[in-house]
PDB file of C-alpha atoms in Angstrom:
ATOM      1  CA  MET A 167       0.000   0.000   0.000  1.00  0.00           C
ATOM      2  CA  GLY A 168       1.833   3.094  -1.249  1.00  0.00           C
ATOM      3  CA  ARG A 169       5.389   4.182  -0.747  1.00  0.00           C
ATOM      4  CA  LEU A 170       7.144   4.485   2.643  1.00  0.00           C
ATOM      5  CA  ALA A 171       8.702   7.618   4.122  1.00  0.00           C
ATOM      6  CA  ILE A 172      11.027   7.384   7.113  1.00  0.00           C
ATOM      7  CA  ILE A 173      11.214  10.540   9.214  1.00  0.00           C
ATOM      8  CA  ALA A 174      14.683  10.264  10.719  1.00  0.00           C
ATOM      9  CA  ALA A 175      16.024  11.805  13.914  1.00  0.00           C
ATOM     10  CA  LYS A 176      19.259  11.019  15.798  1.00  0.00           C
ATOM     11  CA  GLY A 177      21.142   7.746  15.863  1.00  0.00           C
ATOM     12  CA  SER A 178      21.907   4.820  13.580  1.00  0.00           C
ATOM     13  CA  GLN A 179      18.477   3.205  13.891  1.00  0.00           C
ATOM     14  CA  PRO A 180      16.864   5.141  10.986  1.00  0.00           C
ATOM     15  CA  ARG A 181      19.572   3.904   8.614  1.00  0.00           C
ATOM     16  CA  VAL A 182      19.205   0.316   9.836  1.00  0.00           C
ATOM     17  CA  LEU A 183      15.459   0.655   9.270  1.00  0.00           C
ATOM     18  CA  ALA A 184      15.948   2.101   5.776  1.00  0.00           C
ATOM     19  CA  HIS A 185      18.069  -0.868   4.710  1.00  0.00           C
ATOM     20  CA  ALA A 186      15.581  -3.337   6.208  1.00  0.00           C
ATOM     21  CA  ALA A 187      12.702  -1.618   4.404  1.00  0.00           C
ATOM     22  CA  ARG A 188      14.620  -1.726   1.127  1.00  0.00           C
ATOM     23  CA  ALA A 189      15.313  -5.443   1.637  1.00  0.00           C
ATOM     24  CA  ALA A 190      11.556  -5.936   2.139  1.00  0.00           C
ATOM     25  CA  GLY A 191      10.844  -4.411  -1.272  1.00  0.00           C
ATOM     26  CA  GLU A 192      10.211  -0.791  -0.299  1.00  0.00           C
ATOM     27  CA  ILE A 193      11.810   2.226  -1.974  1.00  0.00           C
ATOM     28  CA  PRO A 194      12.058   4.343   1.166  1.00  0.00           C
ATOM     29  CA  PHE A 195      12.150   8.114   1.005  1.00  0.00           C
ATOM     30  CA  ILE A 196      14.169   9.476   3.925  1.00  0.00           C
ATOM     31  CA  ILE A 197      13.273  12.800   5.508  1.00  0.00           C
ATOM     32  CA  GLY A 198      16.026  13.926   7.842  1.00  0.00           C
ATOM     33  CA  LEU A 199      15.132  16.395  10.560  1.00  0.00           C
ATOM     34  CA  ASN A 200      17.627  19.236  10.449  1.00  0.00           C
ATOM     35  CA  ASN A 201      19.925  19.417  13.498  1.00  0.00           C
ATOM     36  CA  GLN A 202      18.630  16.007  14.557  1.00  0.00           C
ATOM     37  CA  VAL A 203      19.620  13.461  11.913  1.00  0.00           C
ATOM     38  CA  ASP A 204      23.248  12.288  12.045  1.00  0.00           C
ATOM     39  CA  ALA A 205      23.307   9.111   9.908  1.00  0.00           C
ATOM     40  CA  ASP A 206      24.476   8.900   6.288  1.00  0.00           C
ATOM     41  CA  PHE A 207      21.650   8.435   3.783  1.00  0.00           C
ATOM     42  CA  SER A 208      23.635   9.147   0.622  1.00  0.00           C
ATOM     43  CA  ASP A 209      22.493   5.859  -0.905  1.00  0.00           C
ATOM     44  CA  PHE A 210      18.782   6.689  -0.485  1.00  0.00           C
ATOM     45  CA  GLU A 211      16.464   9.356  -1.809  1.00  0.00           C
ATOM     46  CA  TYR A 212      16.905  11.929   0.912  1.00  0.00           C
ATOM     47  CA  LEU A 213      15.625  15.339   1.870  1.00  0.00           C
ATOM     48  CA  GLU A 214      16.525  17.325   4.984  1.00  0.00           C
ATOM     49  CA  ILE A 215      13.869  19.612   6.433  1.00  0.00           C
ATOM     50  CA  PRO A 216      13.857  21.908   9.491  1.00  0.00           C
ATOM     51  CA  VAL A 217      11.661  20.624  12.312  1.00  0.00           C
ATOM     52  CA  GLY A 218       9.134  23.448  12.007  1.00  0.00           C
ATOM     53  CA  HIS A 219       8.546  23.206   8.248  1.00  0.00           C
ATOM     54  CA  ILE A 220       5.562  20.863   8.223  1.00  0.00           C
ATOM     55  CA  GLY A 221       4.084  22.341   5.053  1.00  0.00           C
ATOM     56  CA  ALA A 222       7.257  21.544   3.082  1.00  0.00           C
ATOM     57  CA  LEU A 223       7.193  18.065   4.551  1.00  0.00           C
ATOM     58  CA  LEU A 224       3.597  17.467   3.457  1.00  0.00           C
ATOM     59  CA  ASP A 225       4.363  18.784  -0.046  1.00  0.00           C
ATOM     60  CA  SER A 226       7.343  16.433  -0.351  1.00  0.00           C
ATOM     61  CA  LEU A 227       5.241  13.460   0.728  1.00  0.00           C
ATOM     62  CA  ALA A 228       2.503  14.315  -1.769  1.00  0.00           C
ATOM     63  CA  GLU A 229       4.967  14.746  -4.652  1.00  0.00           C
ATOM     64  CA  ARG A 230       6.295  11.225  -4.119  1.00  0.00           C
ATOM     65  CA  GLY A 231       3.007   9.445  -3.522  1.00  0.00           C
ATOM     66  CA  ILE A 232       3.861   8.597   0.063  1.00  0.00           C
ATOM     67  CA  GLN A 233       1.144   6.801   1.975  1.00  0.00           C
ATOM     68  CA  LYS A 234       3.061   5.192   4.848  1.00  0.00           C
ATOM     69  CA  ILE A 235       5.160   7.011   7.449  1.00  0.00           C
ATOM     70  CA  CYS A 236       7.529   5.572  10.030  1.00  0.00           C
ATOM     71  CA  LEU A 237       9.216   7.635  12.739  1.00  0.00           C
ATOM     72  CA  SER A 238      12.722   6.512  13.671  1.00  0.00           C
ATOM     73  CA  GLY A 239      15.585   7.723  15.835  1.00  0.00           C
ATOM     74  CA  LYS A 240      15.877   9.745  19.006  1.00  0.00           C
ATOM     75  CA  PHE A 241      14.107  13.085  18.658  1.00  0.00           C
ATOM     76  CA  VAL A 242      15.444  15.795  20.944  1.00  0.00           C
ATOM     77  CA  ARG A 243      12.965  18.612  21.361  1.00  0.00           C
ATOM     78  CA  PRO A 244      14.557  21.827  20.068  1.00  0.00           C
ATOM     79  CA  SER A 245      14.516  25.087  21.956  1.00  0.00           C
ATOM     80  CA  LEU A 246      11.589  27.309  21.060  1.00  0.00           C
ATOM     81  CA  HIS A 247      13.831  30.169  19.975  1.00  0.00           C
ATOM     82  CA  THR A 248      15.487  27.967  17.329  1.00  0.00           C
ATOM     83  CA  LEU A 249      12.191  27.072  15.653  1.00  0.00           C
ATOM     84  CA  LYS A 250      10.703  28.951  12.722  1.00  0.00           C
ATOM     85  CA  PRO A 251       7.385  27.117  12.543  1.00  0.00           C
ATOM     86  CA  ASP A 252       4.963  27.370   9.644  1.00  0.00           C
ATOM     87  CA  SER A 253       1.199  27.425  10.216  1.00  0.00           C
ATOM     88  CA  HIS A 254       0.948  23.614  10.404  1.00  0.00           C
ATOM     89  CA  ALA A 255       3.773  23.436  12.936  1.00  0.00           C
ATOM     90  CA  VAL A 256       2.266  26.163  15.108  1.00  0.00           C
ATOM     91  CA  LYS A 257      -0.863  24.043  15.541  1.00  0.00           C
ATOM     92  CA  LEU A 258       1.181  20.963  16.410  1.00  0.00           C
ATOM     93  CA  ILE A 259       3.475  22.845  18.779  1.00  0.00           C
ATOM     94  CA  SER A 260       0.552  24.369  20.644  1.00  0.00           C
ATOM     95  CA  LYS A 261      -0.831  20.885  21.309  1.00  0.00           C
ATOM     96  CA  ALA A 262       2.338  18.875  21.879  1.00  0.00           C
ATOM     97  CA  LEU A 263       5.082  21.121  23.208  1.00  0.00           C
ATOM     98  CA  PHE A 264       4.331  20.865  26.910  1.00  0.00           C
ATOM     99  CA  THR A 265       3.083  17.266  27.005  1.00  0.00           C
ATOM    100  CA  GLY A 266       5.058  14.108  27.721  1.00  0.00           C
ATOM    101  CA  ASP A 267       6.786  12.262  24.897  1.00  0.00           C
ATOM    102  CA  ASP A 268       4.163   9.530  24.520  1.00  0.00           C
ATOM    103  CA  LYS A 269       1.256  11.979  24.327  1.00  0.00           C
ATOM    104  CA  ALA A 270       3.195  14.252  21.948  1.00  0.00           C
ATOM    105  CA  LEU A 271       3.869  11.357  19.588  1.00  0.00           C
ATOM    106  CA  LYS A 272       0.198  10.400  19.617  1.00  0.00           C
ATOM    107  CA  ILE A 273      -0.653  13.982  18.629  1.00  0.00           C
ATOM    108  CA  VAL A 274       1.837  13.730  15.743  1.00  0.00           C
ATOM    109  CA  ARG A 275       0.342  10.371  14.725  1.00  0.00           C
ATOM    110  CA  ASP A 276      -3.173  11.807  14.726  1.00  0.00           C
ATOM    111  CA  PHE A 277      -1.990  14.775  12.631  1.00  0.00           C
ATOM    112  CA  PHE A 278      -0.696  12.536   9.854  1.00  0.00           C
ATOM    113  CA  GLU A 279      -3.534  10.014  10.029  1.00  0.00           C
ATOM    114  CA  GLU A 280      -6.099  12.825   9.689  1.00  0.00           C
ATOM    115  CA  ARG A 281      -4.370  13.654   6.398  1.00  0.00           C
ATOM    116  CA  GLY A 282      -4.681  10.135   5.047  1.00  0.00           C
ATOM    117  CA  PHE A 283      -1.279   8.709   5.939  1.00  0.00           C
ATOM    118  CA  GLN A 284      -0.790   5.341   7.602  1.00  0.00           C
ATOM    119  CA  MET A 285       1.641   5.330  10.517  1.00  0.00           C
ATOM    120  CA  VAL A 286       3.644   2.103  10.566  1.00  0.00           C
ATOM    121  CA  SER A 287       6.001   0.580  13.103  1.00  0.00           C
ATOM    122  CA  GLU A 288       9.711  -0.152  12.766  1.00  0.00           C
ATOM    123  CA  THR A 289       8.844  -3.729  13.660  1.00  0.00           C
ATOM    124  CA  ASP A 290       7.053  -4.071  10.311  1.00  0.00           C
ATOM    125  CA  TYR A 291      10.582  -4.223   8.855  1.00  0.00           C
ATOM    126  CA  LEU A 292      12.961  -4.856  11.755  1.00  0.00           C
ATOM    127  CA  ARG A 293      12.994  -7.924  13.960  1.00  0.00           C
ATOM    128  CA  LEU A 294      14.739  -6.609  17.058  1.00  0.00           C
ATOM    129  CA  ASP A 295      15.542  -8.989  19.912  1.00  0.00           C
ATOM    130  CA  THR A 296      14.320  -8.547  23.468  1.00  0.00           C
ATOM    131  CA  LEU A 297      15.017 -10.322  26.734  1.00  0.00           C
ATOM    132  CA  SER A 298      12.464 -12.935  27.699  1.00  0.00           C
ATOM    133  CA  SER A 299      10.759 -13.011  31.071  1.00  0.00           C
ATOM    134  CA  GLY A 300      12.971 -14.606  33.707  1.00  0.00           C
ATOM    135  CA  GLU A 301      16.237 -14.305  31.776  1.00  0.00           C
ATOM    136  CA  ILE A 302      19.299 -13.239  33.755  1.00  0.00           C
ATOM    137  CA  PHE A 303      22.959 -13.209  32.748  1.00  0.00           C
ATOM    138  CA  GLY A 304      26.051 -12.493  34.825  1.00  0.00           C
ATOM    139  CA  PRO A 305      26.819 -12.527  38.554  1.00  0.00           C
ATOM    140  CA  PRO A 306      24.044 -13.441  41.008  1.00  0.00           C
ATOM    141  CA  LEU A 307      22.245 -10.493  42.542  1.00  0.00           C
ATOM    142  CA  SER A 308      22.835  -9.360  46.097  1.00  0.00           C
ATOM    143  CA  ASP A 309      20.036  -8.295  48.414  1.00  0.00           C
ATOM    144  CA  GLU A 310      21.024  -4.635  47.952  1.00  0.00           C
ATOM    145  CA  GLN A 311      21.044  -4.966  44.171  1.00  0.00           C
ATOM    146  CA  ASN A 312      17.565  -6.475  44.321  1.00  0.00           C
ATOM    147  CA  LYS A 313      16.469  -3.456  46.367  1.00  0.00           C
ATOM    148  CA  ALA A 314      17.934  -1.105  43.767  1.00  0.00           C
ATOM    149  CA  ILE A 315      16.043  -2.934  41.011  1.00  0.00           C
ATOM    150  CA  ALA A 316      12.772  -2.913  42.957  1.00  0.00           C
ATOM    151  CA  THR A 317      13.151   0.808  43.704  1.00  0.00           C
ATOM    152  CA  GLY A 318      13.692   1.571  40.015  1.00  0.00           C
ATOM    153  CA  ILE A 319      10.770  -0.521  38.819  1.00  0.00           C
ATOM    154  CA  ASP A 320       8.411   0.964  41.394  1.00  0.00           C
ATOM    155  CA  ALA A 321       9.458   4.509  40.496  1.00  0.00           C
ATOM    156  CA  LEU A 322       9.041   3.911  36.747  1.00  0.00           C
ATOM    157  CA  TYR A 323       5.616   2.373  37.322  1.00  0.00           C
ATOM    158  CA  GLN A 324       4.419   5.464  39.177  1.00  0.00           C
ATOM    159  CA  LEU A 325       6.107   7.927  36.813  1.00  0.00           C
ATOM    160  CA  GLY A 326       4.648   6.196  33.765  1.00  0.00           C
ATOM    161  CA  ALA A 327       1.214   7.568  34.588  1.00  0.00           C
ATOM    162  CA  LEU A 328       2.728  11.053  34.251  1.00  0.00           C
ATOM    163  CA  ASP A 329       4.345  10.200  30.887  1.00  0.00           C
ATOM    164  CA  VAL A 330       7.824  10.701  32.330  1.00  0.00           C
ATOM    165  CA  GLY A 331      10.943   8.928  30.971  1.00  0.00           C
ATOM    166  CA  GLN A 332      11.529   5.259  30.305  1.00  0.00           C
ATOM    167  CA  CYS A 333      14.627   4.731  32.413  1.00  0.00           C
ATOM    168  CA  ILE A 334      16.123   5.374  35.820  1.00  0.00           C
ATOM    169  CA  ILE A 335      19.353   4.866  37.779  1.00  0.00           C
ATOM    170  CA  THR A 336      19.181   3.819  41.416  1.00  0.00           C
ATOM    171  CA  GLN A 337      21.837   3.094  44.042  1.00  0.00           C
ATOM    172  CA  LYS A 338      20.502   0.816  46.728  1.00  0.00           C
ATOM    173  CA  GLN A 339      17.131   2.477  47.482  1.00  0.00           C
ATOM    174  CA  ARG A 340      18.149   5.966  46.359  1.00  0.00           C
ATOM    175  CA  VAL A 341      17.002   7.386  43.037  1.00  0.00           C
ATOM    176  CA  ILE A 342      20.017   8.956  41.340  1.00  0.00           C
ATOM    177  CA  ALA A 343      18.555  10.045  37.994  1.00  0.00           C
ATOM    178  CA  ILE A 344      15.323   9.830  36.008  1.00  0.00           C
ATOM    179  CA  GLU A 345      15.296  10.229  32.237  1.00  0.00           C
ATOM    180  CA  GLY A 346      13.914  13.573  31.165  1.00  0.00           C
ATOM    181  CA  ALA A 347      13.909  15.459  27.895  1.00  0.00           C
ATOM    182  CA  GLU A 348      17.633  14.858  27.401  1.00  0.00           C
ATOM    183  CA  GLY A 349      17.252  11.129  26.632  1.00  0.00           C
ATOM    184  CA  THR A 350      18.842   7.969  28.025  1.00  0.00           C
ATOM    185  CA  ASN A 351      22.510   8.536  27.252  1.00  0.00           C
ATOM    186  CA  GLU A 352      22.606  12.119  28.486  1.00  0.00           C
ATOM    187  CA  MET A 353      20.852  11.021  31.669  1.00  0.00           C
ATOM    188  CA  ILE A 354      23.619   8.480  32.277  1.00  0.00           C
ATOM    189  CA  ARG A 355      26.321  11.102  31.696  1.00  0.00           C
ATOM    190  CA  ARG A 356      24.858  13.522  34.227  1.00  0.00           C
ATOM    191  CA  ALA A 357      24.128  10.741  36.750  1.00  0.00           C
ATOM    192  CA  THR A 358      27.735   9.561  36.792  1.00  0.00           C
ATOM    193  CA  ASP A 359      28.831  12.511  38.949  1.00  0.00           C
ATOM    194  CA  TYR A 360      26.353  11.549  41.670  1.00  0.00           C
ATOM    195  CA  LEU A 361      27.198   7.855  41.972  1.00  0.00           C
ATOM    196  CA  LEU A 362      29.223   6.626  44.921  1.00  0.00           C
ATOM    197  CA  ILE A 363      32.006   4.643  43.272  1.00  0.00           C
ATOM    198  CA  SER A 364      34.903   3.413  45.381  1.00  0.00           C
ATOM    199  CA  PRO A 365      36.706   0.055  45.661  1.00  0.00           C
ATOM    200  CA  ASP A 366      36.485   0.429  49.437  1.00  0.00           C
ATOM    201  CA  VAL A 367      32.716   1.040  49.565  1.00  0.00           C
ATOM    202  CA  ALA A 368      30.462  -1.996  49.154  1.00  0.00           C
ATOM    203  CA  GLU A 369      27.461   0.000  48.057  1.00  0.00           C
ATOM    204  CA  SER A 370      29.329   1.116  44.923  1.00  0.00           C
ATOM    205  CA  GLN A 371      28.294  -2.282  43.572  1.00  0.00           C
ATOM    206  CA  ASP A 372      24.587  -1.651  44.170  1.00  0.00           C
ATOM    207  CA  ILE A 373      23.883   0.595  41.181  1.00  0.00           C
ATOM    208  CA  ALA A 374      21.035  -0.393  38.863  1.00  0.00           C
ATOM    209  CA  PHE A 375      19.933   0.962  35.506  1.00  0.00           C
ATOM    210  CA  ILE A 376      16.351   0.070  34.584  1.00  0.00           C
ATOM    211  CA  LYS A 377      14.707   0.746  31.214  1.00  0.00           C
ATOM    212  CA  MET A 378      11.037  -0.081  30.722  1.00  0.00           C
ATOM    213  CA  ALA A 379       8.063   0.932  28.639  1.00  0.00           C
ATOM    214  CA  LYS A 380       5.772   3.353  30.416  1.00  0.00           C
ATOM    215  CA  VAL A 381       2.407   2.119  31.601  1.00  0.00           C
ATOM    216  CA  SER A 382       0.065   2.383  28.563  1.00  0.00           C
ATOM    217  CA  GLN A 383       3.058   3.136  26.308  1.00  0.00           C
ATOM    218  CA  ASP A 384       2.325   3.226  22.579  1.00  0.00           C
ATOM    219  CA  MET A 385       4.816   0.563  21.499  1.00  0.00           C
ATOM    220  CA  MET A 386       4.486   1.435  17.830  1.00  0.00           C
ATOM    221  CA  LEU A 387       5.498   5.064  18.231  1.00  0.00           C
ATOM    222  CA  ASP A 388       8.137   5.038  20.958  1.00  0.00           C
ATOM    223  CA  PRO A 389       9.273   1.646  22.252  1.00  0.00           C
ATOM    224  CA  PRO A 390      12.178   1.511  24.699  1.00  0.00           C
ATOM    225  CA  VAL A 391      15.407   0.637  22.881  1.00  0.00           C
ATOM    226  CA  PHE A 392      18.766  -0.415  24.321  1.00  0.00           C
ATOM    227  CA  GLY A 393      22.083  -0.838  22.519  1.00  0.00           C
ATOM    228  CA  ARG A 394      25.846  -1.058  22.799  1.00  0.00           C
ATOM    229  CA  GLU A 395      26.429   2.709  23.038  1.00  0.00           C
ATOM    230  CA  THR A 396      24.236   2.912  26.135  1.00  0.00           C
ATOM    231  CA  MET A 397      25.879  -0.171  27.620  1.00  0.00           C
ATOM    232  CA  GLU A 398      29.354   1.336  27.193  1.00  0.00           C
ATOM    233  CA  LEU A 399      28.235   4.459  29.058  1.00  0.00           C
ATOM    234  CA  LEU A 400      26.837   2.300  31.867  1.00  0.00           C
ATOM    235  CA  ILE A 401      30.088   0.352  32.114  1.00  0.00           C
ATOM    236  CA  LYS A 402      32.030   3.621  32.455  1.00  0.00           C
ATOM    237  CA  ALA A 403      29.537   4.847  35.061  1.00  0.00           C
ATOM    238  CA  GLY A 404      30.112   1.781  37.251  1.00  0.00           C
ATOM    239  CA  VAL A 405      26.599   0.356  37.006  1.00  0.00           C
ATOM    240  CA  SER A 406      26.447  -3.250  38.211  1.00  0.00           C
ATOM    241  CA  VAL A 407      22.907  -4.192  37.123  1.00  0.00           C
ATOM    242  CA  ILE A 408      21.010  -3.532  33.885  1.00  0.00           C
ATOM    243  CA  GLY A 409      17.307  -4.366  33.885  1.00  0.00           C
ATOM    244  CA  LEU A 410      15.401  -4.252  30.586  1.00  0.00           C
ATOM    245  CA  HIS A 411      11.642  -4.659  30.203  1.00  0.00           C
ATOM    246  CA  ALA A 412      10.925  -8.274  29.290  1.00  0.00           C
ATOM    247  CA  GLU A 413       9.573  -8.675  25.733  1.00  0.00           C
ATOM    248  CA  LYS A 414       9.283  -4.884  25.305  1.00  0.00           C
ATOM    249  CA  CYS A 415      12.709  -3.219  25.443  1.00  0.00           C
ATOM    250  CA  ARG A 416      14.176  -3.764  21.989  1.00  0.00           C
ATOM    251  CA  LEU A 417      17.860  -4.468  21.459  1.00  0.00           C
ATOM    252  CA  SER A 418      19.343  -2.355  18.682  1.00  0.00           C
ATOM    253  CA  ASP A 419      22.496  -4.496  18.613  1.00  0.00           C
ATOM    254  CA  PRO A 420      22.754  -8.310  18.473  1.00  0.00           C
ATOM    255  CA  ARG A 421      21.501  -9.881  21.678  1.00  0.00           C
ATOM    256  CA  ASP A 422      24.501 -12.205  22.083  1.00  0.00           C
ATOM    257  CA  GLU A 423      26.938  -9.297  21.738  1.00  0.00           C
ATOM    258  CA  LEU A 424      25.182  -7.332  24.469  1.00  0.00           C
ATOM    259  CA  ILE A 425      25.102 -10.327  26.792  1.00  0.00           C
ATOM    260  CA  THR A 426      28.802 -10.996  26.182  1.00  0.00           C
ATOM    261  CA  ALA A 427      29.717  -7.340  26.783  1.00  0.00           C
ATOM    262  CA  SER A 428      27.762  -7.088  30.023  1.00  0.00           C
ATOM    263  CA  THR A 429      29.155 -10.372  31.357  1.00  0.00           C
ATOM    264  CA  ALA A 430      32.727  -9.350  30.495  1.00  0.00           C
ATOM    265  CA  ALA A 431      32.198  -6.118  32.447  1.00  0.00           C
ATOM    266  CA  GLY A 432      30.875  -8.004  35.487  1.00  0.00           C
ATOM    267  CA  ILE A 433      27.390  -6.554  35.012  1.00  0.00           C
ATOM    268  CA  THR A 434      24.231  -8.533  35.654  1.00  0.00           C
ATOM    269  CA  LEU A 435      21.795  -8.189  32.739  1.00  0.00           C
ATOM    270  CA  LEU A 436      18.226  -9.263  33.360  1.00  0.00           C
ATOM    271  CA  ALA A 437      14.641  -9.010  32.143  1.00  0.00           C
ATOM    272  CA  THR A 438      12.337  -6.960  34.363  1.00  0.00           C
ATOM    273  CA  ASP A 439       8.599  -6.385  34.554  1.00  0.00           C
ATOM    274  CA  TYR A 440       6.047  -4.502  36.597  1.00  0.00           C
ATOM    275  CA  SER A 441       4.610  -6.493  39.478  1.00  0.00           C
ATOM    276  CA  GLY A 442       1.329  -4.571  39.685  1.00  0.00           C
TER     277      GLY A 442
END
């Protein structure tokens, strides 16, 4: 049904998606968001558009007979003073700017669907691994590590109702950082300064990173994703436990590679879920 457009933000995922879509028989048209996109799309039909130029985007889609749209990559909300929105963007901004990410994406989805486009999921083309319920790899968990995990899961469960971030860092029963507008990797970078890391302090081993879908998360629009870049930041930060939402947090790098990397670093990698 019609041609596919991929609206690409930050990261390598949009390029991986473009190649998978091409392999599935699509001729994807890539729309890079200016000051967001950072992958190379020189081997695809490509157009870069400023975030606020929705009219130009719609014209480009119409010219190419686009009927399907897939959003891909990490979108970082730009500062208001950097935007030069057209009339379409003003309407979207007024609805979405001060909402949480999940609600904002649903507003964007409704905008395109009202104009006859079909929003499709990355999983229509990509088969990303997840951890299965009950899976655990690496050193056995201590009582304090289990407390750190439980604290993180409980906090994410409660924050999900407010459409707050998908991940958290805890040390024992203390919340160190919650993902905000900056995204997962920037959260880890700022949290590192607040972690108690010392070879002489036992609790330096009780640091957990948990990433889970929000309660009522739209898994088509914004699923939690975890990959090697994030793992390398967690290794540097001294995290000893990584918990990923069972069956829901998608692995952007090969599962076996991530398991091997975490085990080599002495990190326990496990599948988590909400208990309530």
